[in-house]
Coordinates of C-alpha atoms in Angstrom, one line a residue:
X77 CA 159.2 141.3 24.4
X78 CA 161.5 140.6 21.5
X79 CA 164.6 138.5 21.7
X80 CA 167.9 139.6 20.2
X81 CA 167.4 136.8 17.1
X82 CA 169.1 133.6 17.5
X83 CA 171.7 133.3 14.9
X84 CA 171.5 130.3 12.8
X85 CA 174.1 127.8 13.6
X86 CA 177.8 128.8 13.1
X87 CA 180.2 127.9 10.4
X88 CA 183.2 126.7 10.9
X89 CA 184.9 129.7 10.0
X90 CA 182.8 132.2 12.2
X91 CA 183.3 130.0 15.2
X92 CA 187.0 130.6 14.4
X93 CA 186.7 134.7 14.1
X94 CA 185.3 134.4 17.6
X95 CA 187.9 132.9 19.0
X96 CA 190.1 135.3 17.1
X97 CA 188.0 138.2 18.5
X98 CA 188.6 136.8 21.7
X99 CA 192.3 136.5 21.9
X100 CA 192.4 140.1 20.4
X101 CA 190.5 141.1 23.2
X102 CA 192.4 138.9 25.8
X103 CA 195.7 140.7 24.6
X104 CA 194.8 143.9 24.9
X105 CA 193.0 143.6 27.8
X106 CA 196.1 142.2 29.3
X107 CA 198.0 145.4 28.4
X108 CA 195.7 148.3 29.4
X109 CA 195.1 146.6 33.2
X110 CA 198.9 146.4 33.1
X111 CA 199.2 149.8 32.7
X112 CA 196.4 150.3 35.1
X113 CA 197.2 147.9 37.9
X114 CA 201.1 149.3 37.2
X115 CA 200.3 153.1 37.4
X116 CA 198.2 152.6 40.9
X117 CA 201.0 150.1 42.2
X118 CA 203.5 152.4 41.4
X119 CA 201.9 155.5 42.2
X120 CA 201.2 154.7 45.9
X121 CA 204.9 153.1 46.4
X122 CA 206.3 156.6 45.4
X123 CA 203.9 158.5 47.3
X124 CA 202.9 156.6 50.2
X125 CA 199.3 157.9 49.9
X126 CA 195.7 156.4 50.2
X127 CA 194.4 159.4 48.7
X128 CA 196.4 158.9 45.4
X129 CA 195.2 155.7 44.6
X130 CA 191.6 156.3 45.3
X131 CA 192.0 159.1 42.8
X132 CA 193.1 157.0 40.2
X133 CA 190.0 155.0 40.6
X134 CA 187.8 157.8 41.1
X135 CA 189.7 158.9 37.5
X136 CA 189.1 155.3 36.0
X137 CA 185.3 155.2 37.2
X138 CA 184.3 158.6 36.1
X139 CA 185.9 158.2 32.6
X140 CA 183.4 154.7 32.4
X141 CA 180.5 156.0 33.7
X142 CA 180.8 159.3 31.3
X143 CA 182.0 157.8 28.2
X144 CA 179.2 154.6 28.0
X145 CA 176.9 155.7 26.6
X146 CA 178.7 157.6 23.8
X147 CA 180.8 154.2 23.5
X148 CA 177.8 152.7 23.0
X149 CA 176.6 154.5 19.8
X150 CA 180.1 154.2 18.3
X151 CA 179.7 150.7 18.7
X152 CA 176.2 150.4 16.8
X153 CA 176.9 152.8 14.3
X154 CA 179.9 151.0 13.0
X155 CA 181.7 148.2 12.2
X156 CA 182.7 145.9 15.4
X157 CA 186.0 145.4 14.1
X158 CA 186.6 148.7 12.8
X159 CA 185.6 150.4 16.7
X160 CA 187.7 147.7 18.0
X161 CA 190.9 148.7 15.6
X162 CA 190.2 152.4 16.9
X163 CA 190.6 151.5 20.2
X164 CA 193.6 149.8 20.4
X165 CA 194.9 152.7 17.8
X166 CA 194.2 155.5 20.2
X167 CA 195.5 153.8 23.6
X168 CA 198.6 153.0 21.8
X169 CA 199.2 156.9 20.9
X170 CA 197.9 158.0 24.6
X171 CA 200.8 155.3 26.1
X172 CA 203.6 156.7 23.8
X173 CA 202.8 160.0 24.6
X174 CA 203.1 159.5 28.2
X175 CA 206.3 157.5 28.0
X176 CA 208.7 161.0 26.9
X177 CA 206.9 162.3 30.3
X178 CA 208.4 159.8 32.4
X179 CA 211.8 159.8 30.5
X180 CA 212.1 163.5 31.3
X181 CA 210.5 164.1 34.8
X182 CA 212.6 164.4 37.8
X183 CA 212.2 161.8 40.2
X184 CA 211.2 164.3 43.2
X185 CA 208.4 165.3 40.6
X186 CA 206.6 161.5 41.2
X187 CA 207.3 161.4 44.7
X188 CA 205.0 164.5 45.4
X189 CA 200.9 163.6 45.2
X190 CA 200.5 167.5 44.1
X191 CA 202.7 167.2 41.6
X192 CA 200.8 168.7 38.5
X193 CA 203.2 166.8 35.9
X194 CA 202.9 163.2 38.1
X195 CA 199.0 163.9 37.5
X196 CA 198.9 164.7 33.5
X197 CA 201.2 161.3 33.2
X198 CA 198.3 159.5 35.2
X199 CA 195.6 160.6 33.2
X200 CA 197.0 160.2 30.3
X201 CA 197.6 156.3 31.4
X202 CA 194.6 156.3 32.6
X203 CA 192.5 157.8 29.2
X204 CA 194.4 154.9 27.4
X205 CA 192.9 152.4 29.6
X206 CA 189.2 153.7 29.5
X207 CA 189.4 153.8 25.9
X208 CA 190.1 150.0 25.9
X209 CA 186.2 149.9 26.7
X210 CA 185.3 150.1 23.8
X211 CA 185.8 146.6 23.3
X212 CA 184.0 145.7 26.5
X213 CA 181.0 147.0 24.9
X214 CA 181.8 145.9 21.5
X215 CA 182.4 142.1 22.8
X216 CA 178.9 141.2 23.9
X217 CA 177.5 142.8 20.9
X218 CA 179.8 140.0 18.9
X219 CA 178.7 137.2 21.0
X220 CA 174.7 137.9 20.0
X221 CA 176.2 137.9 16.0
X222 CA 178.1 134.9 16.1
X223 CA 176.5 132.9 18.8
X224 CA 173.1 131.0 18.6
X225 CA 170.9 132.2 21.8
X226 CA 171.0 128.8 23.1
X227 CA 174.8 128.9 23.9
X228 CA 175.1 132.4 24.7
X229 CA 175.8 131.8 28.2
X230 CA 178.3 129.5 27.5
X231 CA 180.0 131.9 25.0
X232 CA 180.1 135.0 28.2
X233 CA 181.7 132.4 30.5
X234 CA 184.4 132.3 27.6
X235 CA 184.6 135.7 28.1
X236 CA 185.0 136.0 31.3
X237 CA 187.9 133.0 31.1
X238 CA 189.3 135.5 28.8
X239 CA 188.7 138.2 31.5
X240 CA 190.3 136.0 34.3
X241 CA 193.5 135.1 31.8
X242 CA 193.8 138.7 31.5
X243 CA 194.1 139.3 35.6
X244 CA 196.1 136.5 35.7
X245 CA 199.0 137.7 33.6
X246 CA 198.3 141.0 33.7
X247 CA 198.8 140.5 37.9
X248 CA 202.1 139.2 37.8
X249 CA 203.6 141.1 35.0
X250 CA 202.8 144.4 36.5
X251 CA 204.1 144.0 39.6
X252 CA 207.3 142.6 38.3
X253 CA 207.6 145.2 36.1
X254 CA 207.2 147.9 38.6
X255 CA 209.9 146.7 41.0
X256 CA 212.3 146.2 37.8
X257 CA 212.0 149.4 36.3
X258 CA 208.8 151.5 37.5
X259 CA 206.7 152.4 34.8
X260 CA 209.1 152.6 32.0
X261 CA 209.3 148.9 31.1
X262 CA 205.4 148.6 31.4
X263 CA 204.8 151.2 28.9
X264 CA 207.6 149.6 26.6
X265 CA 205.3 146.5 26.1
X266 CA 202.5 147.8 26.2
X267 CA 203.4 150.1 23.4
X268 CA 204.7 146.6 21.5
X269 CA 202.2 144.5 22.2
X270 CA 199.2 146.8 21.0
X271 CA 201.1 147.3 17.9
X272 CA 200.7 143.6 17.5
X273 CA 197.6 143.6 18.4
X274 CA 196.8 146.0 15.4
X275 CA 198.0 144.1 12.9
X276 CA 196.4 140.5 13.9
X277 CA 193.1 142.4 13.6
X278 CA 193.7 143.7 10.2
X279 CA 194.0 140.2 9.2
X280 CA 190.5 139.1 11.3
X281 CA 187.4 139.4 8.5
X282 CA 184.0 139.9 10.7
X283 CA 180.7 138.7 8.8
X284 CA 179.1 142.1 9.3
X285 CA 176.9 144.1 7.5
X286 CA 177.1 147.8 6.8
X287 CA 175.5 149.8 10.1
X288 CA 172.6 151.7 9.4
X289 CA 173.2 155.3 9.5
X290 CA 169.8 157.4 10.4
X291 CA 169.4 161.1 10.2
X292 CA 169.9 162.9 13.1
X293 CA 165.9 163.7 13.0
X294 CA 165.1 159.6 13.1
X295 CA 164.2 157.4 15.7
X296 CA 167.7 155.7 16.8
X297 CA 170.1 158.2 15.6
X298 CA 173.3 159.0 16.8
X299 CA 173.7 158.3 20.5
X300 CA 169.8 158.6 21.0
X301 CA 170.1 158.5 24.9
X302 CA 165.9 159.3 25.2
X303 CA 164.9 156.0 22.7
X304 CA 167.4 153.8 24.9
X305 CA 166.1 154.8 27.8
X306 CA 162.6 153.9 26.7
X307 CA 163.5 150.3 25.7
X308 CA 165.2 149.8 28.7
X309 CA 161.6 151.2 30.6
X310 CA 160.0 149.0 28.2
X311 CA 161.7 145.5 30.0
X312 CA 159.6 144.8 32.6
X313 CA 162.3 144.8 36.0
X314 CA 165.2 146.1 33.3
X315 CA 165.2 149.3 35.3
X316 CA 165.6 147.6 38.6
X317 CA 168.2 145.4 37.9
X318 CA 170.3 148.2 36.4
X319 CA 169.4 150.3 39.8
X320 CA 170.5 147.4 41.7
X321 CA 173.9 146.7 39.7
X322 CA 174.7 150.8 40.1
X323 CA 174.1 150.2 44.1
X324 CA 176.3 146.9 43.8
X325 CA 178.7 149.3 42.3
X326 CA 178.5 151.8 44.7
X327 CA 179.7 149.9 47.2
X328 CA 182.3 148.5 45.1
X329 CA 183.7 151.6 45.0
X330 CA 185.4 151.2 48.1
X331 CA 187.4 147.7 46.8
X332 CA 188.4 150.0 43.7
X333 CA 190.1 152.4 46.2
X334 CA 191.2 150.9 49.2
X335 CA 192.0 147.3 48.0
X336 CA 195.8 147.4 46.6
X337 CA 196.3 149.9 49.7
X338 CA 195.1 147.4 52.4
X339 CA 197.2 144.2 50.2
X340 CA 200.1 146.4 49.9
X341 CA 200.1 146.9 54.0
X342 CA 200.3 143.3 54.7
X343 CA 203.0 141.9 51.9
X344 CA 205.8 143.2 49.5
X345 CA 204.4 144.6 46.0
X346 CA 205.9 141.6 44.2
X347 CA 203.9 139.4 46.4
X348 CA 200.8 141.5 46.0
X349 CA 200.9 141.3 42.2
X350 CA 202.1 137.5 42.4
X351 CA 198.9 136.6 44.7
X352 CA 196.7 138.3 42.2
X353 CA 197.9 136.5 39.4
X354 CA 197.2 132.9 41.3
X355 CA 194.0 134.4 42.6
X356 CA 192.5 135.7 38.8
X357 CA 193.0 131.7 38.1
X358 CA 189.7 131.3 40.0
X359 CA 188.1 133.8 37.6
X360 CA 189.4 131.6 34.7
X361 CA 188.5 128.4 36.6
X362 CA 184.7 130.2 36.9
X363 CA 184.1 131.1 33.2
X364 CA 185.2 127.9 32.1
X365 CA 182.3 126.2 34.6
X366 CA 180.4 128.8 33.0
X367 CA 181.2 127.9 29.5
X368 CA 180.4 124.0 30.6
X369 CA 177.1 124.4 32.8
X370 CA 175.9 127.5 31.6
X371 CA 173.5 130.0 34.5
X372 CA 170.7 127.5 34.6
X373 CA 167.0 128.8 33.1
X374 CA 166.9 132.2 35.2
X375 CA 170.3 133.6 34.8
X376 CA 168.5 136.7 37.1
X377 CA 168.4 134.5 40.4
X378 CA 171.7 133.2 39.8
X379 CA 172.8 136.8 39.4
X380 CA 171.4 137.6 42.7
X381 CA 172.5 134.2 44.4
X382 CA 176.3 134.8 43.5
X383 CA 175.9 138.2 45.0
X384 CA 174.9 136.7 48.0
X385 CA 178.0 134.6 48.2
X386 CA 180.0 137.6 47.3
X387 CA 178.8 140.2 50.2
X388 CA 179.1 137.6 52.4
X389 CA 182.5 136.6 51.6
X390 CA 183.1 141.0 51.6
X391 CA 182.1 140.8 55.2
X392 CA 184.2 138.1 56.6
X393 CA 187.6 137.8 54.9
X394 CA 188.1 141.3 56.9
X395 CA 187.7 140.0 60.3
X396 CA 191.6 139.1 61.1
X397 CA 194.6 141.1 59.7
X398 CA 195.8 138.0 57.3
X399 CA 197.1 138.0 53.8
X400 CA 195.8 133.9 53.9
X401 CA 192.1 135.1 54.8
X402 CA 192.1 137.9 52.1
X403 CA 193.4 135.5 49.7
X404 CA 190.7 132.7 50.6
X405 CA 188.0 135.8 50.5
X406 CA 189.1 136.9 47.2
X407 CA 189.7 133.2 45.8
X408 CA 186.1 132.5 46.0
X409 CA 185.6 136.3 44.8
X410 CA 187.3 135.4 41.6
X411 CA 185.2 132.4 41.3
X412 CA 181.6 134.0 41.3
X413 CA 182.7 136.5 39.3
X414 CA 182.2 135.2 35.6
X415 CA 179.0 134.1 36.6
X416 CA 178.1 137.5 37.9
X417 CA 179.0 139.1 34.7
X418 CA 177.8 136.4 32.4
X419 CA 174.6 136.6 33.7
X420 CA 174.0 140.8 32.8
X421 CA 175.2 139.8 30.0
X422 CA 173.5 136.8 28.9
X423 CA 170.2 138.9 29.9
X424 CA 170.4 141.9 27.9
X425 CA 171.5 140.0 24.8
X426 CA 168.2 138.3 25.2
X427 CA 166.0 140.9 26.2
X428 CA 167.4 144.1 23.8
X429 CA 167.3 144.1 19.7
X430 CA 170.7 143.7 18.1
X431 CA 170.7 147.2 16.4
X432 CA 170.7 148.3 19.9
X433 CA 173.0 146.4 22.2
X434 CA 176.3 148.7 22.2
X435 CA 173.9 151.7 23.3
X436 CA 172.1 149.5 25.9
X437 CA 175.2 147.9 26.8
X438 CA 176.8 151.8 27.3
X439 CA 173.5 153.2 28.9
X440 CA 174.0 150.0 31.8
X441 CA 177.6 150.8 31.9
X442 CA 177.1 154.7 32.5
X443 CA 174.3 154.4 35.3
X444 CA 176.1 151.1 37.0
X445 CA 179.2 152.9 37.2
X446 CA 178.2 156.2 37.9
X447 CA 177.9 155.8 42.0
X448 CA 181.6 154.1 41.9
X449 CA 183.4 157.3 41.2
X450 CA 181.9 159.1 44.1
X451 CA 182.9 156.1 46.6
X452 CA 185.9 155.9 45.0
X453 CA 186.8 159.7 45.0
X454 CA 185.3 159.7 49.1
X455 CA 186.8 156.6 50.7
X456 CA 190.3 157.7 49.8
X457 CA 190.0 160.7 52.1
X458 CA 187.8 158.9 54.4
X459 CA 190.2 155.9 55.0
X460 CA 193.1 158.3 55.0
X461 CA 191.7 160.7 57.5
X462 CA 188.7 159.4 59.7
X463 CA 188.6 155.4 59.4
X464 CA 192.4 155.4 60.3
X465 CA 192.6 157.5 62.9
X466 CA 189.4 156.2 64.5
X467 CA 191.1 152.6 64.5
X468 CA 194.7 154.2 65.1
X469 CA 194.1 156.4 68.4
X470 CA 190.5 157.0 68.2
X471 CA 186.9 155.4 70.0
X472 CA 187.5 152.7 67.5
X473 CA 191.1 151.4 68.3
X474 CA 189.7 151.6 72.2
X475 CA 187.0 149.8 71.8
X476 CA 187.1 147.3 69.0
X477 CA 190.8 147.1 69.1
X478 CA 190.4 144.3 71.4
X479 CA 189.5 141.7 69.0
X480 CA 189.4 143.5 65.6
X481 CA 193.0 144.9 65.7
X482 CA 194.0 148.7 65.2
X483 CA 196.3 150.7 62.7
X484 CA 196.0 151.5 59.4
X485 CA 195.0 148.3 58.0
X486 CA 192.3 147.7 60.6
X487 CA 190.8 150.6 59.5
X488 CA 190.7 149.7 56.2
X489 CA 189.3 146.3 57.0
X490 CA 186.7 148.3 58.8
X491 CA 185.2 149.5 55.5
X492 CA 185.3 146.5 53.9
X493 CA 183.0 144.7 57.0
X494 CA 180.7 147.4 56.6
X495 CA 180.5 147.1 52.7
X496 CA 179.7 143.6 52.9
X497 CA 177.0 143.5 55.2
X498 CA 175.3 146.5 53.7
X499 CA 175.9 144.4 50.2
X500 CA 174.0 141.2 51.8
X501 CA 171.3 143.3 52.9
X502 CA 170.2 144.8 49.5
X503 CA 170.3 141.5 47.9
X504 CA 168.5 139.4 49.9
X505 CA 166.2 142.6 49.7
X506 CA 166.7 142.0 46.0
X507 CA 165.3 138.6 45.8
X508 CA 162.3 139.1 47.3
X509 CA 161.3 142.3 44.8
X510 CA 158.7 142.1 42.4
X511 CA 160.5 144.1 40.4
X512 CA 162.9 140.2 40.5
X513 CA 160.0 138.3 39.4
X514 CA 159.0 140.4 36.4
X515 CA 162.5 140.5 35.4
X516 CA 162.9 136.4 35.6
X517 CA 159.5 136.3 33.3
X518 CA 160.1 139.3 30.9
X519 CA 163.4 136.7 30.0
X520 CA 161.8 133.2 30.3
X521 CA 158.9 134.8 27.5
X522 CA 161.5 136.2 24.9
X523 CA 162.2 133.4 23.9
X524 CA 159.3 133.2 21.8
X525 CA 159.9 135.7 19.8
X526 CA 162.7 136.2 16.6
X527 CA 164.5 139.6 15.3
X528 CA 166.7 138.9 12.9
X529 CA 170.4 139.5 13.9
X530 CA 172.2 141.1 10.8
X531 CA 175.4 139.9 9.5
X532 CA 175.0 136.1 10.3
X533 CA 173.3 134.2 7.2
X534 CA 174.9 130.6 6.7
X535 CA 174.6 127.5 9.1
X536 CA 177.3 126.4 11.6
X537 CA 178.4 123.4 13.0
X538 CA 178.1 123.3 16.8
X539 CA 180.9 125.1 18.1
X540 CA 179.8 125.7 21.6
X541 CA 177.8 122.5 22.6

């Protein structure tokens, strides 16, 4: 199996466009889960409903899992910085276009979950913050062209810092904003602050090369869904551990739908978005271990091992109706995190040519994410009209009530307990597959083998030893 070419050692100067590739990303990051977090905060304070918000993330998930792979090819087909431009560029216009909406809506209009106009301003949020992807696909395929392969690892745990930052502001400035002003100041900056954004990339020059363009009849044109799928086939365990992350995912759907519903029940929104913001601090506390340590020689059993911590933690923080248990649970959450992500990551840069990442990248987007919108779009209704009841009034309340509590919340604690065991399960399951151990050798023996990475010809100093 090839490996995804070490680059030769970075210059001093491509060290620094990394970094400025990374605060770019941090930035606008920071804005579009604003708007996101913002939109679902605000959405179920004006309509009181479960339902809402889990359609919002059934929205979010379906525009990921739909748009990857196309993502993908725009991303290997062209210039890093120039898909990168384009999708701050088209989020901005989707966020002022919503703002007139909101301006001249009623209030009763926003207060209705039928409301037709409360939906087209959601979506329209919403398509702006989907189409930030496009730089979480883009940003891996930067690592592999500035990065040697020997500090890869350490580069995605900056990443995910950068990721945890992002929570971290983007956590307390949304649910200030919200209980300021509702949506209106949110979309002020966000509008501001990706017109920064814009022009500090203009002024970022990327050591790329001109992307190959191929006639539609070639091998590796256009979005070339069939050839991807074959080189993923072709990794020996690739296809499992994408299976596996799309069943992670699955279940995941439920925190996507039914999280900020069961925080909101137990404190005030400004608390909510003010816990979050101490709580993504862990996240930046576990890239930066990541950026020091790295994942160790087989970043595929530390995958599975942090998702053993994870479902166990899913399972437990439930038991009692506490904010200081959910914070503990999603504390070390936070943590494991970056070394979750880094980990994909770090493997398919390793495993997957460079002219290929942004469509490999998509395709494991698209098939991970696809189960989450169907958990996301059922546990909304679920919650709201079985689980609830059942621990309101129902055979639940009667007979776990007792020592699990009852009412709403309990009900949605109920769904976490049962995602979390379910969770452990598969992945002890997981770590016992053959389909594990091909995986672990497929990346320990692509190492020996070069492709060269285009774009990246001088020598660096060691920027990330």
């Amino acid at each position: 199996m090839t490996e995804t070419a070490p680059a030769p050692e970075l210059r001093e100067g491509h060290q620094r466009t990394f970094l400025h590739l990374l605060l770019s990303t941090l930035v606008v990051s920071v804005m579009n889960f604003t708007v996101w977090f913002a939109v679902t905060f605000w959405v179920y304070l004006e309509t009181r409903s479960v339902f809402a918000t889990g359609l919002i993330s059934g929205i979010f998930l379906v525009s990921i899992a739909s748009t990857g792979i196309w993502f993908g090819s725009l991303v290997d087909h062209n210039h890093k910085k120039t898909v990168m431009q384009w999708s701050a560029a088209v989020s901005l216009l989707l966020y002022a276009g919503a703002l007139p909406i909101y301006l001249t809506s009623p209030e009763a209009e926003f207060r209705d979950p039928g409301s037709v106009r409360l939906w087209v301003f959601v979506v329209l949020l919403m398509l702006g913050v989907v189409t930030g992807n496009l730089r979480t696909i883009a940003m891996p395929t930067l690592v592999t062209l500035l990065i040697p392969a020997d500090r890869r690892d350490k580069a995605n745990g900056l990443v995910g810092t950068a990721t945890g930052v992002s929570f971290l502001v983007t956590s307390v400035i949304s649910g200030l904003l919200v209980a300021a002003g509702g949506m209106y100041y949110v979309l002020l900056l966000a509008i501001s602050v990706l017109a920064l954004a814009l022009l500090h990339l203009g002024l970022v020059d990327v050591p790329e090369t001109r992307p190959v363009r191929l006639a539609r009849d070639q091998d590796g044109a256009g979005v070339d869904l069939r050839g991807t799928v074959r080189l993923v086939r072709g990794v020996s365990g690739l296809v499992a551990l994408i299976v596996y992350s799309c069943f992670n995912n699955f279940l995941g759907g439920s925190f996507m739908a039914l999280m900020d519903a069961y925080g909101l029940s137990l404190v005030s929104v400004q608390v909510w978005g003010l816990l979050w913001g101490v709580l993504s601090a862990f996240v930046i506390v576990g890239g930066l271990v990541v950026a020091r340590i790295g994942l160790g020689r087989n970043p595929v059993r530390t995958l599975l091992l942090v998702n053993v911590v994870l479902w166990t933690v899913t399972a437990l923080f439930p038991i009692r109706s506490s904010i200081v248990m959910l914070a503990l649970g999603m504390a070390v959450f936070m943590l494991m995190m970056p070394f979750a992500e880094a980990a994909e990551q770090t493997v398919l840069q390793r495993v997957v040519p460079f002219e290929r990442q942004g469509r490999v990248f998509g395709f494991a987007q698209s098939v991970e994410q696809a189960a989450s919108p169907l958990t996301a779009f059922l546990m909304g209704p679920i919650a709201q009209f079985l689980v609830i009841p059942f621990m309101t009034d129902g055979w639940g309340a009667d007979n776990l009530g007792p020592w699990f509590g009852t009412g709403a919340d309990r009900g949605l604690a109920l769904v976490f307990v049962v995602t979390g065991v379910v969770g452990l399960l598969t992945t002890l399951l997981a770590l016992r597959s053959r389909s594990y151990r091909r995986l672990s050798r497929s990346f320990a023996g692509s190492g020996d083998d070069v492709v060269e990475v285009p774009g990246v010809v001088e020598p660096a100093v060691d920027g990330l030893a």
